[in-house]
Backbone as a chain_set.jsonl record, in Angstrom:
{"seq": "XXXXXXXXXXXXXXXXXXXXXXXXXXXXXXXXXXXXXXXXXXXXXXXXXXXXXXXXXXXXXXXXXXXXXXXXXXXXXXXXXXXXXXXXXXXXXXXXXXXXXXXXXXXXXXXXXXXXXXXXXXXXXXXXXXXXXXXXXXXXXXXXXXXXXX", "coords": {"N": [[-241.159, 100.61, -156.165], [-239.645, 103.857, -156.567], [-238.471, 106.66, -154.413], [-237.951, 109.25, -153.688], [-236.371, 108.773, -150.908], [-235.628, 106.45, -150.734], [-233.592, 106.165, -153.06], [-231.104, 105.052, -155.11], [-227.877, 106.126, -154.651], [-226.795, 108.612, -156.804], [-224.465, 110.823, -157.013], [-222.199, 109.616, -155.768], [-219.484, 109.649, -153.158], [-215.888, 110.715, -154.072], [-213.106, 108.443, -152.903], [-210.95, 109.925, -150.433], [-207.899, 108.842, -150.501], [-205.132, 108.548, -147.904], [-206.022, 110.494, -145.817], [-205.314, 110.339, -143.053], [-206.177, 108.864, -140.376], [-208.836, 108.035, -139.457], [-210.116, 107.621, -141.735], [-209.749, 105.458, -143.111], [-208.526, 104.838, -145.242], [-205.98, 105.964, -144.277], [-202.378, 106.89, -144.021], [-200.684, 104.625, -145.292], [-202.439, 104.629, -147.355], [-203.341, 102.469, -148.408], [-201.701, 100.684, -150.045], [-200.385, 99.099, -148.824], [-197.166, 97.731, -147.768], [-194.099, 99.707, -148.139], [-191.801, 98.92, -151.234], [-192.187, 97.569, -154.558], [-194.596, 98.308, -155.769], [-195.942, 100.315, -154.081], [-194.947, 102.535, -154.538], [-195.141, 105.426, -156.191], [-195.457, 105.938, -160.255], [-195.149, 103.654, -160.728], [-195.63, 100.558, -163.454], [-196.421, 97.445, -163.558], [-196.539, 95.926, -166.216], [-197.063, 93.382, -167.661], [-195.727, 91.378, -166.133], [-195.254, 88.471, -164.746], [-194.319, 87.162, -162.206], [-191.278, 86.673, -162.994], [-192.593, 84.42, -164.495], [-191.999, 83.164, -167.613], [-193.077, 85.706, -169.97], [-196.365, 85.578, -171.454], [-196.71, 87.201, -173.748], [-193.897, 86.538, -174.512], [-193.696, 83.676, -174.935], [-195.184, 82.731, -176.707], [-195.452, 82.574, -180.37], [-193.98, 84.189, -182.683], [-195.173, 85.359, -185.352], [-195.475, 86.213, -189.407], [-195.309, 89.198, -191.219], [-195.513, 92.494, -192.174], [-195.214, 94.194, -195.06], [-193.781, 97.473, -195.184], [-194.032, 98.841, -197.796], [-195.676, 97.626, -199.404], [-198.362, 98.112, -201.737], [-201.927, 98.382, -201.471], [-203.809, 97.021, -203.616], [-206.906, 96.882, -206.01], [-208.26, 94.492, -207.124], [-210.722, 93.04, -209.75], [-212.878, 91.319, -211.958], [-214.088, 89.839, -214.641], [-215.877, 89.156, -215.062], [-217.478, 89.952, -212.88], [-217.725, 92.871, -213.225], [-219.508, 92.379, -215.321], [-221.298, 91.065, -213.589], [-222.351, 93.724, -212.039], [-222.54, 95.415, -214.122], [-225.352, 94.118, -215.067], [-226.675, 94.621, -212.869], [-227.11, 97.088, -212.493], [-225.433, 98.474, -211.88], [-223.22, 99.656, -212.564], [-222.483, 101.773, -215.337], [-222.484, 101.537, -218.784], [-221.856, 103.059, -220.875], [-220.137, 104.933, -219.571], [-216.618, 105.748, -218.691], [-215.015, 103.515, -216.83], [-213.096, 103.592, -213.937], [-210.946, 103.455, -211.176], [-211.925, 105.438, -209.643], [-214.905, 105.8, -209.891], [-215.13, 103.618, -209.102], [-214.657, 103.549, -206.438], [-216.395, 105.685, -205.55], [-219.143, 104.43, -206.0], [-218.798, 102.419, -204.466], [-217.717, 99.724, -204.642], [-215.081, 98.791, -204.878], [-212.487, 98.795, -202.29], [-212.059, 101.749, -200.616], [-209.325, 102.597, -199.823], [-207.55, 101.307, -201.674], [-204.615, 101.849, -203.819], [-204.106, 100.957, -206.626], [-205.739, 99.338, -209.762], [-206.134, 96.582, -210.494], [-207.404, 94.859, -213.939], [-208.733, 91.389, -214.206], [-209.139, 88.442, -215.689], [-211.188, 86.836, -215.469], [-214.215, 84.954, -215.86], [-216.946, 85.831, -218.428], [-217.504, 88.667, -220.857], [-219.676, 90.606, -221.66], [-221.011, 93.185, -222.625], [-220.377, 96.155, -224.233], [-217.677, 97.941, -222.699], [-215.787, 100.753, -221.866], [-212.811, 101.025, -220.299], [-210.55, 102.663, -216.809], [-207.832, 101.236, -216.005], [-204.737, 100.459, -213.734], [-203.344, 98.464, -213.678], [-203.482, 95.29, -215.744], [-204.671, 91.565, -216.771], [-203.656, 89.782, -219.613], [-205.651, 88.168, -220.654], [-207.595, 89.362, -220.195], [-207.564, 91.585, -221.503], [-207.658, 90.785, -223.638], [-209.905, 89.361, -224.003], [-211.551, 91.755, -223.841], [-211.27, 93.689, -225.847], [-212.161, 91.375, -227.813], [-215.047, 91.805, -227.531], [-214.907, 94.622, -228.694], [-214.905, 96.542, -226.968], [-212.551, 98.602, -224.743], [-209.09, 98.812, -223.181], [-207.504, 101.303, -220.717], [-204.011, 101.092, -219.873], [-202.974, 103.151, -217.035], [-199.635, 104.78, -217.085]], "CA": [[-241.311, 102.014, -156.524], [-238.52, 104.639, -156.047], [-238.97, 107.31, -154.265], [-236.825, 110.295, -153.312], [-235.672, 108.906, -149.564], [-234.592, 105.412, -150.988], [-232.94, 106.132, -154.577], [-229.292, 104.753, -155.312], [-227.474, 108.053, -154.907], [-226.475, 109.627, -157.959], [-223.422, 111.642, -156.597], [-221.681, 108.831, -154.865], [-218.648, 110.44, -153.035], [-214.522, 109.847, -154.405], [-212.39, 108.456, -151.727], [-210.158, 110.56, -150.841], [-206.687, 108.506, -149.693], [-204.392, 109.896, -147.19], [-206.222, 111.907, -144.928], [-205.584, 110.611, -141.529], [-206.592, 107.089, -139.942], [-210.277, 108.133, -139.272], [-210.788, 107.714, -143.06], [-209.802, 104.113, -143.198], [-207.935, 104.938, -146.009], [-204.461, 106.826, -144.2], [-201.226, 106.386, -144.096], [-200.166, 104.066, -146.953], [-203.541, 104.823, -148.535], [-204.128, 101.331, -149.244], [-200.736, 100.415, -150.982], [-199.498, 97.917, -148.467], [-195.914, 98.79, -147.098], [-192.462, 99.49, -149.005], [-192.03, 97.617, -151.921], [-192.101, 98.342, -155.941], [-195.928, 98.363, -155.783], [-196.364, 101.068, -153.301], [-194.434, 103.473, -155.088], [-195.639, 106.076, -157.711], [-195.226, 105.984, -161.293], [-194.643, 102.112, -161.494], [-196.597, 99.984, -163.692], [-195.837, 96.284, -163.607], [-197.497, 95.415, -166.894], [-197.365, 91.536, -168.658], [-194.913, 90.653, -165.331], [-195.961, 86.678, -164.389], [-193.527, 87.133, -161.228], [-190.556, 85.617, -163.233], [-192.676, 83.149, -164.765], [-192.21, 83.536, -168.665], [-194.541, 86.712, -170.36], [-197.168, 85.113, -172.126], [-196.395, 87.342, -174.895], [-192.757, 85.519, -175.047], [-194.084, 82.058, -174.882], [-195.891, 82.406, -178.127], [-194.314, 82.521, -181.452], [-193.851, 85.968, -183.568], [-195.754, 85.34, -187.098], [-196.045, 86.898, -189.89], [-194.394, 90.108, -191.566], [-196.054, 93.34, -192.259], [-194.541, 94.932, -195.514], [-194.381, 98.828, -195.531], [-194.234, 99.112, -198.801], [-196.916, 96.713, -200.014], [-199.211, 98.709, -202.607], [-203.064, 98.025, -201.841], [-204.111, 96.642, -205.079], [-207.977, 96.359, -205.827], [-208.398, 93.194, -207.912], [-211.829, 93.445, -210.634], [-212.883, 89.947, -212.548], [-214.541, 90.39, -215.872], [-217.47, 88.38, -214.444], [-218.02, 90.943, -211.684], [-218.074, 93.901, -214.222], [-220.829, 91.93, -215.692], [-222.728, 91.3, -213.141], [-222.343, 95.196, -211.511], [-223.691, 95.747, -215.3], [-226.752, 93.457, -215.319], [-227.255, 94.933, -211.61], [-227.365, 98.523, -213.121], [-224.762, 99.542, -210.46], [-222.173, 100.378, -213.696], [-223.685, 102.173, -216.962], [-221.549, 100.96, -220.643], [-221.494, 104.604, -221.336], [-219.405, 106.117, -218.438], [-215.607, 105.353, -218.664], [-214.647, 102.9, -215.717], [-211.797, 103.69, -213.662], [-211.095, 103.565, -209.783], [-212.691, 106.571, -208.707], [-216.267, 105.736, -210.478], [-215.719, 102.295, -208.299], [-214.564, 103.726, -204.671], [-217.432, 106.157, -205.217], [-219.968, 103.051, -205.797], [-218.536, 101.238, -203.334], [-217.336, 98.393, -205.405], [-213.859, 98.304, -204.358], [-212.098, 99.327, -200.977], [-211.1, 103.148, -200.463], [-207.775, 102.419, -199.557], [-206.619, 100.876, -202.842], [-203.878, 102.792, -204.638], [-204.057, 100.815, -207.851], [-207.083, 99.381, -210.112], [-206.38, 95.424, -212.019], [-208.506, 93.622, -214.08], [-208.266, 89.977, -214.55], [-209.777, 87.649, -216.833], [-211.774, 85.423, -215.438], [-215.455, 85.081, -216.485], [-217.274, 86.258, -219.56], [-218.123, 89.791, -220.144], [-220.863, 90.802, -222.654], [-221.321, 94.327, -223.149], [-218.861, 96.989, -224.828], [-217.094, 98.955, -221.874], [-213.901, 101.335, -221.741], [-212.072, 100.456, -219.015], [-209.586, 102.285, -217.311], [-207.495, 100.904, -215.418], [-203.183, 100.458, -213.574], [-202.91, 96.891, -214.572], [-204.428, 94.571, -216.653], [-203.814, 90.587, -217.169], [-203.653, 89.777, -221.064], [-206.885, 87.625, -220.967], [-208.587, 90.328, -219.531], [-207.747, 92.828, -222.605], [-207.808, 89.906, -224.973], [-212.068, 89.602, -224.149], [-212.429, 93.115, -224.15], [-211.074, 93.988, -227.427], [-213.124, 90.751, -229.164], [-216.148, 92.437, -227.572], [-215.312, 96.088, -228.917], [-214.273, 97.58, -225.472], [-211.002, 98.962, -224.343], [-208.796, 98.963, -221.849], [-206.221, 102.259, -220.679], [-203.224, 101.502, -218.953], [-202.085, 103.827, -216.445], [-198.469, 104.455, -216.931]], "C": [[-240.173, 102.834, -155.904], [-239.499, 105.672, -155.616], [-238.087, 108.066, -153.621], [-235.564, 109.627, -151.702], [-234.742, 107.494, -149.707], [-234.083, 105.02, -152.878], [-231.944, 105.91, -154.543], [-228.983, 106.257, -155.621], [-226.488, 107.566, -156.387], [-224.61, 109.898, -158.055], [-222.884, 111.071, -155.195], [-220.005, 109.691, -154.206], [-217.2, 109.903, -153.045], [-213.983, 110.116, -152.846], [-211.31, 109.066, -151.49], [-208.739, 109.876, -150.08], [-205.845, 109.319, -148.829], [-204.477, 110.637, -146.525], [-206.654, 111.361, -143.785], [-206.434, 108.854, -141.632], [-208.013, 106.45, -140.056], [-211.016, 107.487, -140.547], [-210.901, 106.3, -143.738], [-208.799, 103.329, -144.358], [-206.42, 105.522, -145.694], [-203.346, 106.278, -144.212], [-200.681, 106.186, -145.265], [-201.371, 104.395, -147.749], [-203.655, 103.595, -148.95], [-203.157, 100.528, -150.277], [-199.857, 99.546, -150.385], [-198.299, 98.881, -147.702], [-195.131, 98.322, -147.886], [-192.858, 98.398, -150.516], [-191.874, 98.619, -153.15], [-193.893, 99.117, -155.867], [-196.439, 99.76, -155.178], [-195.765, 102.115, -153.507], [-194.805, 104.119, -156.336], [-195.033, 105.948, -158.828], [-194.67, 104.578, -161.529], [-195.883, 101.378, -162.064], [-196.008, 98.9, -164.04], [-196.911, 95.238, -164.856], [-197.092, 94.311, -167.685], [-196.093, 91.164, -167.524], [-195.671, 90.035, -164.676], [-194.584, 86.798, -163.294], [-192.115, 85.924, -161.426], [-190.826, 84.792, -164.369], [-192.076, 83.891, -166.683], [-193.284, 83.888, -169.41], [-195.209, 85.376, -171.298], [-196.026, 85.489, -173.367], [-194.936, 87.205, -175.443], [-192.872, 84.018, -175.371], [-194.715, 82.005, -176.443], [-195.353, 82.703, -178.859], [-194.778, 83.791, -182.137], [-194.6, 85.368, -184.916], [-195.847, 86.036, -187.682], [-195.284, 88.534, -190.39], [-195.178, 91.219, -192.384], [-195.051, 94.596, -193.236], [-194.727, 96.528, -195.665], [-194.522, 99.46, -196.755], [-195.134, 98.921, -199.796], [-197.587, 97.95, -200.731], [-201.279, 97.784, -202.829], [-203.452, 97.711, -203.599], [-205.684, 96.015, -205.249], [-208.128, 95.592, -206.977], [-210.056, 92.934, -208.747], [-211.71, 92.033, -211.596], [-213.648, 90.625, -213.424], [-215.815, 90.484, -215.392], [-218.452, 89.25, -213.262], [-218.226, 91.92, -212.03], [-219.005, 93.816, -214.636], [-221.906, 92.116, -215.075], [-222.976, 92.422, -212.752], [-223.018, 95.8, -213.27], [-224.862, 95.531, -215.453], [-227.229, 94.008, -214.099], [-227.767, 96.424, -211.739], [-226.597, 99.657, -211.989], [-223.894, 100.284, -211.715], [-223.072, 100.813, -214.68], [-222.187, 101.933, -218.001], [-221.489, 102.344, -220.883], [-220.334, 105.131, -220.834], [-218.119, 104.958, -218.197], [-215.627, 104.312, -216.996], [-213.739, 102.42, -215.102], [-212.367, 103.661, -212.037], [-211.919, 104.459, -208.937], [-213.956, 106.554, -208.91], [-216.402, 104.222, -209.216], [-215.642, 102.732, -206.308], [-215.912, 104.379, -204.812], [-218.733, 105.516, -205.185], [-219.654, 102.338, -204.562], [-218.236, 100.239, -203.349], [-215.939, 98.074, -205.148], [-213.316, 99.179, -203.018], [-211.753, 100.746, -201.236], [-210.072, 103.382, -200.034], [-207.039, 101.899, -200.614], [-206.318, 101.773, -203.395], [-204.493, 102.153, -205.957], [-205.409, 99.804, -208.585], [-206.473, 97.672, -210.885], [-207.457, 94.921, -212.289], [-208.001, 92.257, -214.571], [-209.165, 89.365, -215.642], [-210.843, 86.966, -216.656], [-213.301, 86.038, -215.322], [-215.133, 85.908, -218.18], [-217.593, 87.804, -219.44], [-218.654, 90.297, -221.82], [-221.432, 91.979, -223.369], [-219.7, 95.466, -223.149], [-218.659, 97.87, -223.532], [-215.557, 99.626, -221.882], [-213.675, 101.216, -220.34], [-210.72, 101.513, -218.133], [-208.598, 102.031, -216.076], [-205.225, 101.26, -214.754], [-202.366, 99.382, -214.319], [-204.096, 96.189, -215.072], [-203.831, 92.991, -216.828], [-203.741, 90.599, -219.062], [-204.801, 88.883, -221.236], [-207.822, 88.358, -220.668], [-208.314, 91.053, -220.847], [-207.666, 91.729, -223.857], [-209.805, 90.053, -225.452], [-212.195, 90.887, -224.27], [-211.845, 93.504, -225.623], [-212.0, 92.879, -228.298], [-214.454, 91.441, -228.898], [-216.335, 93.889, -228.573], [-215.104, 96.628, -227.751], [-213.088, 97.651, -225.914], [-210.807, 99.446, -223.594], [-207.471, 100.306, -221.937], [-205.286, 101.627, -220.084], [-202.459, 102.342, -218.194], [-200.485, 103.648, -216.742], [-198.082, 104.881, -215.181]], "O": [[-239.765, 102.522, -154.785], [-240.669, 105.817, -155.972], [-237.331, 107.447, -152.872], [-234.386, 109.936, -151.527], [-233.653, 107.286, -149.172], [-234.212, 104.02, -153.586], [-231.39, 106.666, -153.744], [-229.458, 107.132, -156.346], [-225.827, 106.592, -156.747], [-223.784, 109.398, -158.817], [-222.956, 111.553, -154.065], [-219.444, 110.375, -155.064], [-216.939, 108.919, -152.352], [-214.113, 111.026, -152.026], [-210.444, 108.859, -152.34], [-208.458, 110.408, -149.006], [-205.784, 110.545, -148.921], [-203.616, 111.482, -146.28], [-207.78, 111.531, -143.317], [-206.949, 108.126, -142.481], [-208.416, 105.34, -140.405], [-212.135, 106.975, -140.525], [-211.729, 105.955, -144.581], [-208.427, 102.164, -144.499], [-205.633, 105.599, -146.637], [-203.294, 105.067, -144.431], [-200.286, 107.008, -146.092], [-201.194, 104.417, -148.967], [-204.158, 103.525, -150.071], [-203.626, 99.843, -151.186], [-198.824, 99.153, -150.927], [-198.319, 100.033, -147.268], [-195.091, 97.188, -148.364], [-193.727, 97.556, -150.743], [-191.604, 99.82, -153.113], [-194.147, 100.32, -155.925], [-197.346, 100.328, -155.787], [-195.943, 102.935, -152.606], [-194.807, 103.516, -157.41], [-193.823, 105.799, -158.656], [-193.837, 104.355, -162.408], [-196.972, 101.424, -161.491], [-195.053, 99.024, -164.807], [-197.668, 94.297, -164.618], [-196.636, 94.754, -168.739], [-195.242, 90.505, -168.122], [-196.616, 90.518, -164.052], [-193.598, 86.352, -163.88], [-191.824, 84.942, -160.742], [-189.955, 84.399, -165.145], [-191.815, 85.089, -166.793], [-194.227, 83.141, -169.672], [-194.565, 84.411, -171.71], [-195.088, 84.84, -173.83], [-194.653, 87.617, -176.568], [-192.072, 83.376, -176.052], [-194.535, 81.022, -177.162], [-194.367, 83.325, -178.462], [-195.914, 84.257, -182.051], [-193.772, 84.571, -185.356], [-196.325, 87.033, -187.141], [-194.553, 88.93, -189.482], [-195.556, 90.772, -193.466], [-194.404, 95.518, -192.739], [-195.748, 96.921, -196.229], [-195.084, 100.552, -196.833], [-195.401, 99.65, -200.751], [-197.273, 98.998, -200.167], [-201.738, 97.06, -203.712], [-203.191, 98.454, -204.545], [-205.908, 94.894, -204.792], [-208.11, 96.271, -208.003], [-210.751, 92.433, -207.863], [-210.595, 91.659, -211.961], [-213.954, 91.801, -213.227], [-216.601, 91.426, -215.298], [-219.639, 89.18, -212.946], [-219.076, 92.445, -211.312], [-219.744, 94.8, -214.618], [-222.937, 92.734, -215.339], [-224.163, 92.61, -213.015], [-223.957, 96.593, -213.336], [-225.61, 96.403, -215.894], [-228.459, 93.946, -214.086], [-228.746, 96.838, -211.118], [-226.831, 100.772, -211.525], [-223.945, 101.512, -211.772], [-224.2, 100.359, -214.869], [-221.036, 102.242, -217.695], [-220.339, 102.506, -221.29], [-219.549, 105.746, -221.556], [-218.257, 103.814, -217.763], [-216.427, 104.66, -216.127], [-213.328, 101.272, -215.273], [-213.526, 103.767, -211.635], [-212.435, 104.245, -207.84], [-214.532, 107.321, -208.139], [-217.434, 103.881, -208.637], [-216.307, 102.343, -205.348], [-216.792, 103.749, -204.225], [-219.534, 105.975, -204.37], [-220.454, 101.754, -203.831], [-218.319, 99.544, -202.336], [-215.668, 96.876, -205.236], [-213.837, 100.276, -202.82], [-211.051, 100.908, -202.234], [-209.807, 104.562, -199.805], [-205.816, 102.013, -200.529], [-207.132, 102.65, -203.684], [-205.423, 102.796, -206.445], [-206.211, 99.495, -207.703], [-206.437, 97.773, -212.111], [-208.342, 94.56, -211.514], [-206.982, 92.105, -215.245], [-209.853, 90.07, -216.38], [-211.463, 86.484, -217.605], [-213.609, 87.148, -214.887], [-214.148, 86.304, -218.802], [-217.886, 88.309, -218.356], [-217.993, 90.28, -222.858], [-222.121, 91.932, -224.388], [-218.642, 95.537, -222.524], [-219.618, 98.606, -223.3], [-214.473, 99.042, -221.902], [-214.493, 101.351, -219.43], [-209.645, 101.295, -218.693], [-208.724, 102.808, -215.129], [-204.543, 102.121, -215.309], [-201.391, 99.331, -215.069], [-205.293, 96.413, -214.891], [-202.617, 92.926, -217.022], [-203.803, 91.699, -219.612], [-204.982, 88.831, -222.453], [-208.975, 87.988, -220.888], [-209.402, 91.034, -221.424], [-207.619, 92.132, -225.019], [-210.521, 90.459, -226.367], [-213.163, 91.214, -224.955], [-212.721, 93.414, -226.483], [-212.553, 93.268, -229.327], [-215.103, 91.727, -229.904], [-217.394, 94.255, -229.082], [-215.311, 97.823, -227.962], [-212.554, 97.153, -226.905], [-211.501, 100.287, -223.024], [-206.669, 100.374, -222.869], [-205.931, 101.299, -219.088], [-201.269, 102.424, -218.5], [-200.011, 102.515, -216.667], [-196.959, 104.664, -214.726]]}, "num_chains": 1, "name": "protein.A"}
């Protein structure tokens, strides 16, 4: 049981370096003597005393283009099923901004393709940046159609 006279204090008190011998803390304050260490504003960060940094020992991978163009990628088959799921309606055009606001493709993609693969069963307008040619081949035998963004 706690009880006021033995509670872990609360309002533990900061040490204050520097003030005199009594404190246990004076002098160097706790920083050793001379040296890089014991001097303000140094920070000796990924130094292995010499040895070689880690982060040189390991190999660089990998190449991070700035230009790259997010591209959200749409299968016929996944149109489908987001149809049979009653997340899409065959009525209401279907372009990027009907899918970020669903939640069906990332909110960071600039541009919208569809691809080909699977079947897709009910008439939808589409519209899309890119398109493959098996992808607007099935939608035209259905009766859909696809826009391309220019």
């Amino acid at each position: 049981m706690i009880t006021l006279n033995n509670r872990e204090k609360i309002n533990k008190k900061k040490i204050r370096v520097g003030r005199g011998i009594g404190s246990g803390k004076g002098k160097t304050s706790g920083r050793g003597v001379k040296g890089q260490k014991s001097r303000s504003g140094v920070a000796i960060k990924s130094f292995e005393g010499g040895q070689m940094p880690l982060y040189r020992r390991l190999p660089k991978r990998g190449f991070n283009s700035f230009i790259k163009q997010n591209i959200a990628i749409l299968n016929l088959e996944k149109i489908q099923f987001y149809i049979n799921k009653k997340s899409i309606k065959t009525t209401e055009i279907l372009n990027s901004d009907l899918l970020k606001k669903l939640k069906l493709i990332n909110k960071n993609s600039n541009k919208l393709k569809i691809l080909g693969t699977g079947e897709i069963k009910d008439k939808i307008d589409i519209e899309a940046d890119l398109a493959s040619k098996s992808a607007i081949a099935k939608l035209e035998k259905i009766g859909g159609s696809i826009q391309l963004k220019k």
